[in-house]
mmCIF file with all atom_site columns, C-alpha atoms in Angstrom:
data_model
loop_
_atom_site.group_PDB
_atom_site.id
_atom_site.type_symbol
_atom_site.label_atom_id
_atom_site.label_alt_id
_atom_site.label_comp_id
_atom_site.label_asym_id
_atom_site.label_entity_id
_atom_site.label_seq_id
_atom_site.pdbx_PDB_ins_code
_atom_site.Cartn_x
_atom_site.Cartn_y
_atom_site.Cartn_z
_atom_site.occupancy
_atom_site.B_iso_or_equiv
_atom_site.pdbx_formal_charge
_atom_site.auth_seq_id
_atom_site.auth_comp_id
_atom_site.auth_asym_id
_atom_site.auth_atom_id
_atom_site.pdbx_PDB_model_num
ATOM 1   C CA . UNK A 1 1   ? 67.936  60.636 88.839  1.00 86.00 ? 1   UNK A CA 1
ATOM 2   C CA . UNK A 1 2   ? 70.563  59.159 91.475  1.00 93.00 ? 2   UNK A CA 1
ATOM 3   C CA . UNK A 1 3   ? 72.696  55.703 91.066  1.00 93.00 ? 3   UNK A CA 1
ATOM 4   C CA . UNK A 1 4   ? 73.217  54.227 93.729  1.00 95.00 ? 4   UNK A CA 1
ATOM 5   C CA . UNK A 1 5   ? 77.339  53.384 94.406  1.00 96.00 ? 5   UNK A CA 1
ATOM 6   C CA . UNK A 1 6   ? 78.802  51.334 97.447  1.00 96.00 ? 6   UNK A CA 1
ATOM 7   C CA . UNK A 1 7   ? 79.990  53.776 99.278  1.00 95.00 ? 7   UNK A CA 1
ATOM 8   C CA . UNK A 1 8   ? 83.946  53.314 99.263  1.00 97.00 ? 8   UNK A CA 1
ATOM 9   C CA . UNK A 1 9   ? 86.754  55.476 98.432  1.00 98.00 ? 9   UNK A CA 1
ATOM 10  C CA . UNK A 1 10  ? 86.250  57.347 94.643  1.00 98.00 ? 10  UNK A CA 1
ATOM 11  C CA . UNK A 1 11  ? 87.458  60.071 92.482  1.00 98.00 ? 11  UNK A CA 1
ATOM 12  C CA . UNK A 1 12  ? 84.407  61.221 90.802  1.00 98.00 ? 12  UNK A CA 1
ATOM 13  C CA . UNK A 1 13  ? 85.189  63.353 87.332  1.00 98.00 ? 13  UNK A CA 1
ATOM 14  C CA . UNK A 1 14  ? 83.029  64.851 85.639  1.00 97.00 ? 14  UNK A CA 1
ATOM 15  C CA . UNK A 1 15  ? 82.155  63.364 81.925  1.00 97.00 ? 15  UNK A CA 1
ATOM 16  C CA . UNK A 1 16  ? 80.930  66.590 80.698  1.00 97.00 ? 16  UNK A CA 1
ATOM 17  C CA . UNK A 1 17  ? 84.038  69.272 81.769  1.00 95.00 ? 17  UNK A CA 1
ATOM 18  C CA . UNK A 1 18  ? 85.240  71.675 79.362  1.00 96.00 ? 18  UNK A CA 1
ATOM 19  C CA . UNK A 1 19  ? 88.527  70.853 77.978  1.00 96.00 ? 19  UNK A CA 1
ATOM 20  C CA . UNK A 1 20  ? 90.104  74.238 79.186  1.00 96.00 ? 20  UNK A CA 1
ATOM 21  C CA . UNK A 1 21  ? 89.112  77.665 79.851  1.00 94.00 ? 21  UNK A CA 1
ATOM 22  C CA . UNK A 1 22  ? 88.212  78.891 76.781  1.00 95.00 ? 22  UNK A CA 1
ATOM 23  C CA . UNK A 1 23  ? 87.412  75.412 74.636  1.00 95.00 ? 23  UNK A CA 1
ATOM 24  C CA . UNK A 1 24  ? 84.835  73.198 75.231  1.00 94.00 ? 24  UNK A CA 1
ATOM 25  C CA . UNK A 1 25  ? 86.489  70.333 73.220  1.00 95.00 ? 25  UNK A CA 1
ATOM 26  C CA . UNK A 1 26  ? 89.625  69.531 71.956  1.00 95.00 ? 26  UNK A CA 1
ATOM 27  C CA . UNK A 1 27  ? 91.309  69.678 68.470  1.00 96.00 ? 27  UNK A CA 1
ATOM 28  C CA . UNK A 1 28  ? 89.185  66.052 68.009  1.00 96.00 ? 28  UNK A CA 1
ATOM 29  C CA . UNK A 1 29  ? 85.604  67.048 69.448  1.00 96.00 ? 29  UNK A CA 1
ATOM 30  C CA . UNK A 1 30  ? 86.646  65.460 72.639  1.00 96.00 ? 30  UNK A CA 1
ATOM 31  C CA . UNK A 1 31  ? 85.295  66.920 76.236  1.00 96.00 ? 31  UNK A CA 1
ATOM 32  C CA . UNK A 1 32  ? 88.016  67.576 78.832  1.00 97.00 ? 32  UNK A CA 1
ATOM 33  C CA . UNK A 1 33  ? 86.092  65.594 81.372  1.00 97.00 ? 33  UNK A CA 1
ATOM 34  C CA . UNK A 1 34  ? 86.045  62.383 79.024  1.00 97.00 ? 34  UNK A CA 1
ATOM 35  C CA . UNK A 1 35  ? 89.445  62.858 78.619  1.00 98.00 ? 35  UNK A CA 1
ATOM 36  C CA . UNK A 1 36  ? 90.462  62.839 82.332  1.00 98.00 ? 36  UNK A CA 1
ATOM 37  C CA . UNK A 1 37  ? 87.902  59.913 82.734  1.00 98.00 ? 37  UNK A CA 1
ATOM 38  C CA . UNK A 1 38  ? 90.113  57.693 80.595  1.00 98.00 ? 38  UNK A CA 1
ATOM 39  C CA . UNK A 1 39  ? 93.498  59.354 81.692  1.00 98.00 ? 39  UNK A CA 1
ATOM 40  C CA . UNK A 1 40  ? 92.189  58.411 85.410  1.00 98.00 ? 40  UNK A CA 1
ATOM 41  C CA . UNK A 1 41  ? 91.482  55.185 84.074  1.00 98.00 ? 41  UNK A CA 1
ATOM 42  C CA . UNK A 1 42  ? 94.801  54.705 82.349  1.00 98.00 ? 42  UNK A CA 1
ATOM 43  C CA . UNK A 1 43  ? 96.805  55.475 85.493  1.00 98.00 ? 43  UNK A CA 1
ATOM 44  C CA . UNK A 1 44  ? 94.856  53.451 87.797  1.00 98.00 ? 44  UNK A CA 1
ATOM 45  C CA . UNK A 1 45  ? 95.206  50.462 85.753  1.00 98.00 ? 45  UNK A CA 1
ATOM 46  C CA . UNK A 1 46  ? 98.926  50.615 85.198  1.00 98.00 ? 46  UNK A CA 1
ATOM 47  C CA . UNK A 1 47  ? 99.869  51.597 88.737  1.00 98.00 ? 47  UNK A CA 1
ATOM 48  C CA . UNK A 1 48  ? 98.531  49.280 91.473  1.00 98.00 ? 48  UNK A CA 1
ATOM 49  C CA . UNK A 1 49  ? 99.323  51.778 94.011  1.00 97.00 ? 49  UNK A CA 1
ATOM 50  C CA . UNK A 1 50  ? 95.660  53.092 92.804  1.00 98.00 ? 50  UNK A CA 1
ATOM 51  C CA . UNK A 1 51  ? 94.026  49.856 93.120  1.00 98.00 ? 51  UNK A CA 1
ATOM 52  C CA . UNK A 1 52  ? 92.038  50.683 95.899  1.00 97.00 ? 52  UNK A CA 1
ATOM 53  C CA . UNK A 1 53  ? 90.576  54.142 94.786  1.00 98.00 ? 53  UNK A CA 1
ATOM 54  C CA . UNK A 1 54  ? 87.644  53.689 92.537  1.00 98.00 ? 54  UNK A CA 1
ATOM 55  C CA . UNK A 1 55  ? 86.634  55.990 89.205  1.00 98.00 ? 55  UNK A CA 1
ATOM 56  C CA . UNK A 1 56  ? 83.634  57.058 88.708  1.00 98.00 ? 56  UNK A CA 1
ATOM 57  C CA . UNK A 1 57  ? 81.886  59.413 86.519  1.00 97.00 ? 57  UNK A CA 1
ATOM 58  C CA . UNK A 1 58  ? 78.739  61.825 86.312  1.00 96.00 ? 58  UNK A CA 1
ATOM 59  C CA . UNK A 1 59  ? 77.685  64.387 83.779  1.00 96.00 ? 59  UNK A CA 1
ATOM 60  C CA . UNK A 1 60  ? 78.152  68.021 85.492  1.00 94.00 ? 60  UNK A CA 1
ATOM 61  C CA . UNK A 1 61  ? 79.433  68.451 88.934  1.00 95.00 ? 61  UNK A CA 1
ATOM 62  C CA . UNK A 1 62  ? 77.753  71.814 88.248  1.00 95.00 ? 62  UNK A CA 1
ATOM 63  C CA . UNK A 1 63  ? 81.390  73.202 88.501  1.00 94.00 ? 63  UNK A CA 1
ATOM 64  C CA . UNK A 1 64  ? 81.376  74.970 85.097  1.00 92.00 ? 64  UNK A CA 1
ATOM 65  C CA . UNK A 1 65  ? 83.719  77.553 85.733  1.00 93.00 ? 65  UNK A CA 1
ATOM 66  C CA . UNK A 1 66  ? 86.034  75.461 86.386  1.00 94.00 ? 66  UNK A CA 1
ATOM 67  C CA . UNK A 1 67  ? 87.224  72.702 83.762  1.00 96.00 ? 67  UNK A CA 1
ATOM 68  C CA . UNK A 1 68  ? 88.259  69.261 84.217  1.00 97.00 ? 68  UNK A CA 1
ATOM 69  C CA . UNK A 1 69  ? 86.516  68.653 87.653  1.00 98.00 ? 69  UNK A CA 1
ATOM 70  C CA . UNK A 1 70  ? 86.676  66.093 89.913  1.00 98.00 ? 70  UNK A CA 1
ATOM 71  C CA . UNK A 1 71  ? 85.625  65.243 93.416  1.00 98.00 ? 71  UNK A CA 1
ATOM 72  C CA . UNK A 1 72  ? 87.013  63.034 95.787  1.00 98.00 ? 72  UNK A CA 1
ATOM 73  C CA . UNK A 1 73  ? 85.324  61.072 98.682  1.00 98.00 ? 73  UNK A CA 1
ATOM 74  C CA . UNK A 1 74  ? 85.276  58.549 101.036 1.00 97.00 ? 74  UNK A CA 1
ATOM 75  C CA . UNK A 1 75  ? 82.740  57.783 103.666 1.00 96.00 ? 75  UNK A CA 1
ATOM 76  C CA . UNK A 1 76  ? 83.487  59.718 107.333 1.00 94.00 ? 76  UNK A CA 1
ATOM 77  C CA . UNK A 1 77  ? 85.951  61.855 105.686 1.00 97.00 ? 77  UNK A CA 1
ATOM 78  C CA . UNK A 1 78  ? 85.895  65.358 104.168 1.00 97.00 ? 78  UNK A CA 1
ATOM 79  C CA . UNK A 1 79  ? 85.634  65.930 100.257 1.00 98.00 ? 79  UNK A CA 1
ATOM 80  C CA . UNK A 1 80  ? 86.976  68.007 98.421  1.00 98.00 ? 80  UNK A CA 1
ATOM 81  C CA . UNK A 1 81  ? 86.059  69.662 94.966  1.00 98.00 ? 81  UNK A CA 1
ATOM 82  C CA . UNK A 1 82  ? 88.914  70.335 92.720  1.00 98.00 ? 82  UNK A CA 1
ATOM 83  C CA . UNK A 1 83  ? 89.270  71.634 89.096  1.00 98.00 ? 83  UNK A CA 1
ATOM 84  C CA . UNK A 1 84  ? 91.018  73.424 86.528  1.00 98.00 ? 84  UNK A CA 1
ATOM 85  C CA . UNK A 1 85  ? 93.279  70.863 85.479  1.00 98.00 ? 85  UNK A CA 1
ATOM 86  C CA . UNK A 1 86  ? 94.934  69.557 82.274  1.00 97.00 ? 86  UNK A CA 1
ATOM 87  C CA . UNK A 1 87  ? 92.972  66.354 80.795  1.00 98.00 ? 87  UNK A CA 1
ATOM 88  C CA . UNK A 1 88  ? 96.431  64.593 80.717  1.00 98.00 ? 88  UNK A CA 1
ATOM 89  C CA . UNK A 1 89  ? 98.216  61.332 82.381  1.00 98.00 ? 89  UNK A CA 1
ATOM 90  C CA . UNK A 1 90  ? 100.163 64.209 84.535  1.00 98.00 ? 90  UNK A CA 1
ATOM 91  C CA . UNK A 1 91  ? 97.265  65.675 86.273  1.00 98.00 ? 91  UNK A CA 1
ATOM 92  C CA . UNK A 1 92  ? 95.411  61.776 86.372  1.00 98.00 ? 92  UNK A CA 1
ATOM 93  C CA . UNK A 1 93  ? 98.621  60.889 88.390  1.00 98.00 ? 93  UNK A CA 1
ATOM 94  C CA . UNK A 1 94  ? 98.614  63.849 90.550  1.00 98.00 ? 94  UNK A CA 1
ATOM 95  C CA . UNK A 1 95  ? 94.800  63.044 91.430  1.00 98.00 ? 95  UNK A CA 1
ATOM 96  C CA . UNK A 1 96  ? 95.412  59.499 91.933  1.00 98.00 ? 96  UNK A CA 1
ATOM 97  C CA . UNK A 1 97  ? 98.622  60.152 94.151  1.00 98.00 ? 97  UNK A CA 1
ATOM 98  C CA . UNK A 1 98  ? 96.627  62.930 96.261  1.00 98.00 ? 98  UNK A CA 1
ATOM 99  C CA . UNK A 1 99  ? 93.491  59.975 96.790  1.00 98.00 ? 99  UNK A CA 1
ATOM 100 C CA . UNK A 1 100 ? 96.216  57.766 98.105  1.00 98.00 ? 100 UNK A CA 1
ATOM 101 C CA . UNK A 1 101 ? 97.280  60.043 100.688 1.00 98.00 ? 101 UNK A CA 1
ATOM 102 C CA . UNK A 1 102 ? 93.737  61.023 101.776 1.00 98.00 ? 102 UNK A CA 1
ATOM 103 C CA . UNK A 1 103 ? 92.849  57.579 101.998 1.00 98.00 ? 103 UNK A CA 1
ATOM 104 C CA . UNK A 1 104 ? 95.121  56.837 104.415 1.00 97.00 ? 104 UNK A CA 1
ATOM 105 C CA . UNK A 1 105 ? 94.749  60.197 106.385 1.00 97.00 ? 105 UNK A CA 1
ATOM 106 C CA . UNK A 1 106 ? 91.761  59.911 109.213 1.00 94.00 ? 106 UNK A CA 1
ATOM 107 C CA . UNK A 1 107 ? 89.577  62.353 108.734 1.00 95.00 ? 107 UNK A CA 1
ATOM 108 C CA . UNK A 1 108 ? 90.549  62.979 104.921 1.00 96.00 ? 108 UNK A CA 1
ATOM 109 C CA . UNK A 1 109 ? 93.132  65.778 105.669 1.00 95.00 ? 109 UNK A CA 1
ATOM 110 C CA . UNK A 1 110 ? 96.203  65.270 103.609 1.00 97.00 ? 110 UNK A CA 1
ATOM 111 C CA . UNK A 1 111 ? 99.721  67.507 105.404 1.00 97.00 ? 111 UNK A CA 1
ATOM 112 C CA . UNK A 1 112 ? 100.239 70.029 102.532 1.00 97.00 ? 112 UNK A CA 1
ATOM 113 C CA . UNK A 1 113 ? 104.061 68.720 102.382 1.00 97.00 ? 113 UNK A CA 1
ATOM 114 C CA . UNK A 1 114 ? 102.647 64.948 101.280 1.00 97.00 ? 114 UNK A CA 1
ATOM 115 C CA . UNK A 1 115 ? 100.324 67.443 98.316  1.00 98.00 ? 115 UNK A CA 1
ATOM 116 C CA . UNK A 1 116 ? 101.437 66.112 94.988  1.00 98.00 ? 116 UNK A CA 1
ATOM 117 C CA . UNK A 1 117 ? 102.763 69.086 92.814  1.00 98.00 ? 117 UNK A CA 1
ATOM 118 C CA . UNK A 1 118 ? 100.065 68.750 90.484  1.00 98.00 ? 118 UNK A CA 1
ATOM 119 C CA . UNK A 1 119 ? 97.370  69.221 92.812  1.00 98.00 ? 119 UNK A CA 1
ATOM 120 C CA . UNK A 1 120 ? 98.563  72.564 94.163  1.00 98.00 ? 120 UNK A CA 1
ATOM 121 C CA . UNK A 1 121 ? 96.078  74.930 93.178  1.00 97.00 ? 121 UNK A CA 1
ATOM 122 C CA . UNK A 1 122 ? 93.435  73.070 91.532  1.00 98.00 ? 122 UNK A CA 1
ATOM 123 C CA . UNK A 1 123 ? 91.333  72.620 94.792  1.00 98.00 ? 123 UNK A CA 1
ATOM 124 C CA . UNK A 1 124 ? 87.659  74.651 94.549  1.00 98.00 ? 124 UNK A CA 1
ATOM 125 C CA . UNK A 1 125 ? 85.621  73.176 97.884  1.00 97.00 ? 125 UNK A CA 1
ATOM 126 C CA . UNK A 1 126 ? 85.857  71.354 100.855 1.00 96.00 ? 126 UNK A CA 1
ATOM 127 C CA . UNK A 1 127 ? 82.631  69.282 101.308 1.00 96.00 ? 127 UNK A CA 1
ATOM 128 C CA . UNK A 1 128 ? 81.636  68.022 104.832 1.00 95.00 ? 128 UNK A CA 1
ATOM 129 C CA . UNK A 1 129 ? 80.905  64.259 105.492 1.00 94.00 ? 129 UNK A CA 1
ATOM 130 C CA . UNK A 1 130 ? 77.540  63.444 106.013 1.00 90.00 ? 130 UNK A CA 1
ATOM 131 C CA . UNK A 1 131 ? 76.561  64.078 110.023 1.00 92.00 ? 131 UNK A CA 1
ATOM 132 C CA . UNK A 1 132 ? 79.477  65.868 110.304 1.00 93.00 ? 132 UNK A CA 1
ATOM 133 C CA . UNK A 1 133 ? 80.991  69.684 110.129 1.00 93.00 ? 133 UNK A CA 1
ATOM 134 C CA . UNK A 1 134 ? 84.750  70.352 109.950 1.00 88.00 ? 134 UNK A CA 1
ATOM 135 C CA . UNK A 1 135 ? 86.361  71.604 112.781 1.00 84.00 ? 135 UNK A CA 1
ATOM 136 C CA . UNK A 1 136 ? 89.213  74.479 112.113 1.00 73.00 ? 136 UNK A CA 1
#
């Protein structure tokens, strides 16, 4: 049932995300979270400011209410669960510039003035390290 990953730095989408909503698939039969998959994977490859942040993929973050899901990690710092975003290059970007920032912050808290625009709103959870709770 698990994978096991090396433990690094990773945006993990979900492969099986609605594509909105109210649709489960687009116009073509696509999923939303396939969709963001390869728009993730687009923008990583033709910006090496992403180089360092891995994608990865999973069916169901269990986050059905909320399409187009991803969740970012990194070991010793805080995750965080966000969702509800367009399956598009735009939102891929605005991921992959937020995972930039929280790989460079200590404890993975990113200064909401250093937010992308596109990530405003989208986050769901913050998820505690392993070992660790989050201190207010």
């Amino acid at each position: 049932m698990l994978t096991p990953v090396e433990n690094r730095l990773s945006v993990v989408a979900c492969s099986t995300c609605r594509f909105s909503a109210d649709q489960r698939e687009d116009a073509d039969g696509l999923r939303g979270g396939a969709l963001l998959v390869a728009a993730l994977e687009a923008a990583k490859q033709a910006d090496p400011r992403y180089a360092e942040v891995t994608i990865e993929q999973m069916p169901c973050i269990f986050s059905c209410t909320e399409h187009c899901s991803v969740h970012l990690r990194a070991p010793g710092k805080v995750g965080y669960l966000l969702g509800r975003f367009t399956p598009d290059t735009d939102a891929a970007r605005a991921i992959l510039d937020y995972a930039v920032h929280y790989a460079q912050s200590e404890h993975g808290r990113v200064p909401f003035k250093q937010w992308p625009q596109g990530i405003k709103g989208h986050f769901i959870a913050r998820i505690p390290p392993e070992g660790f709770l989050v201190e207010s």
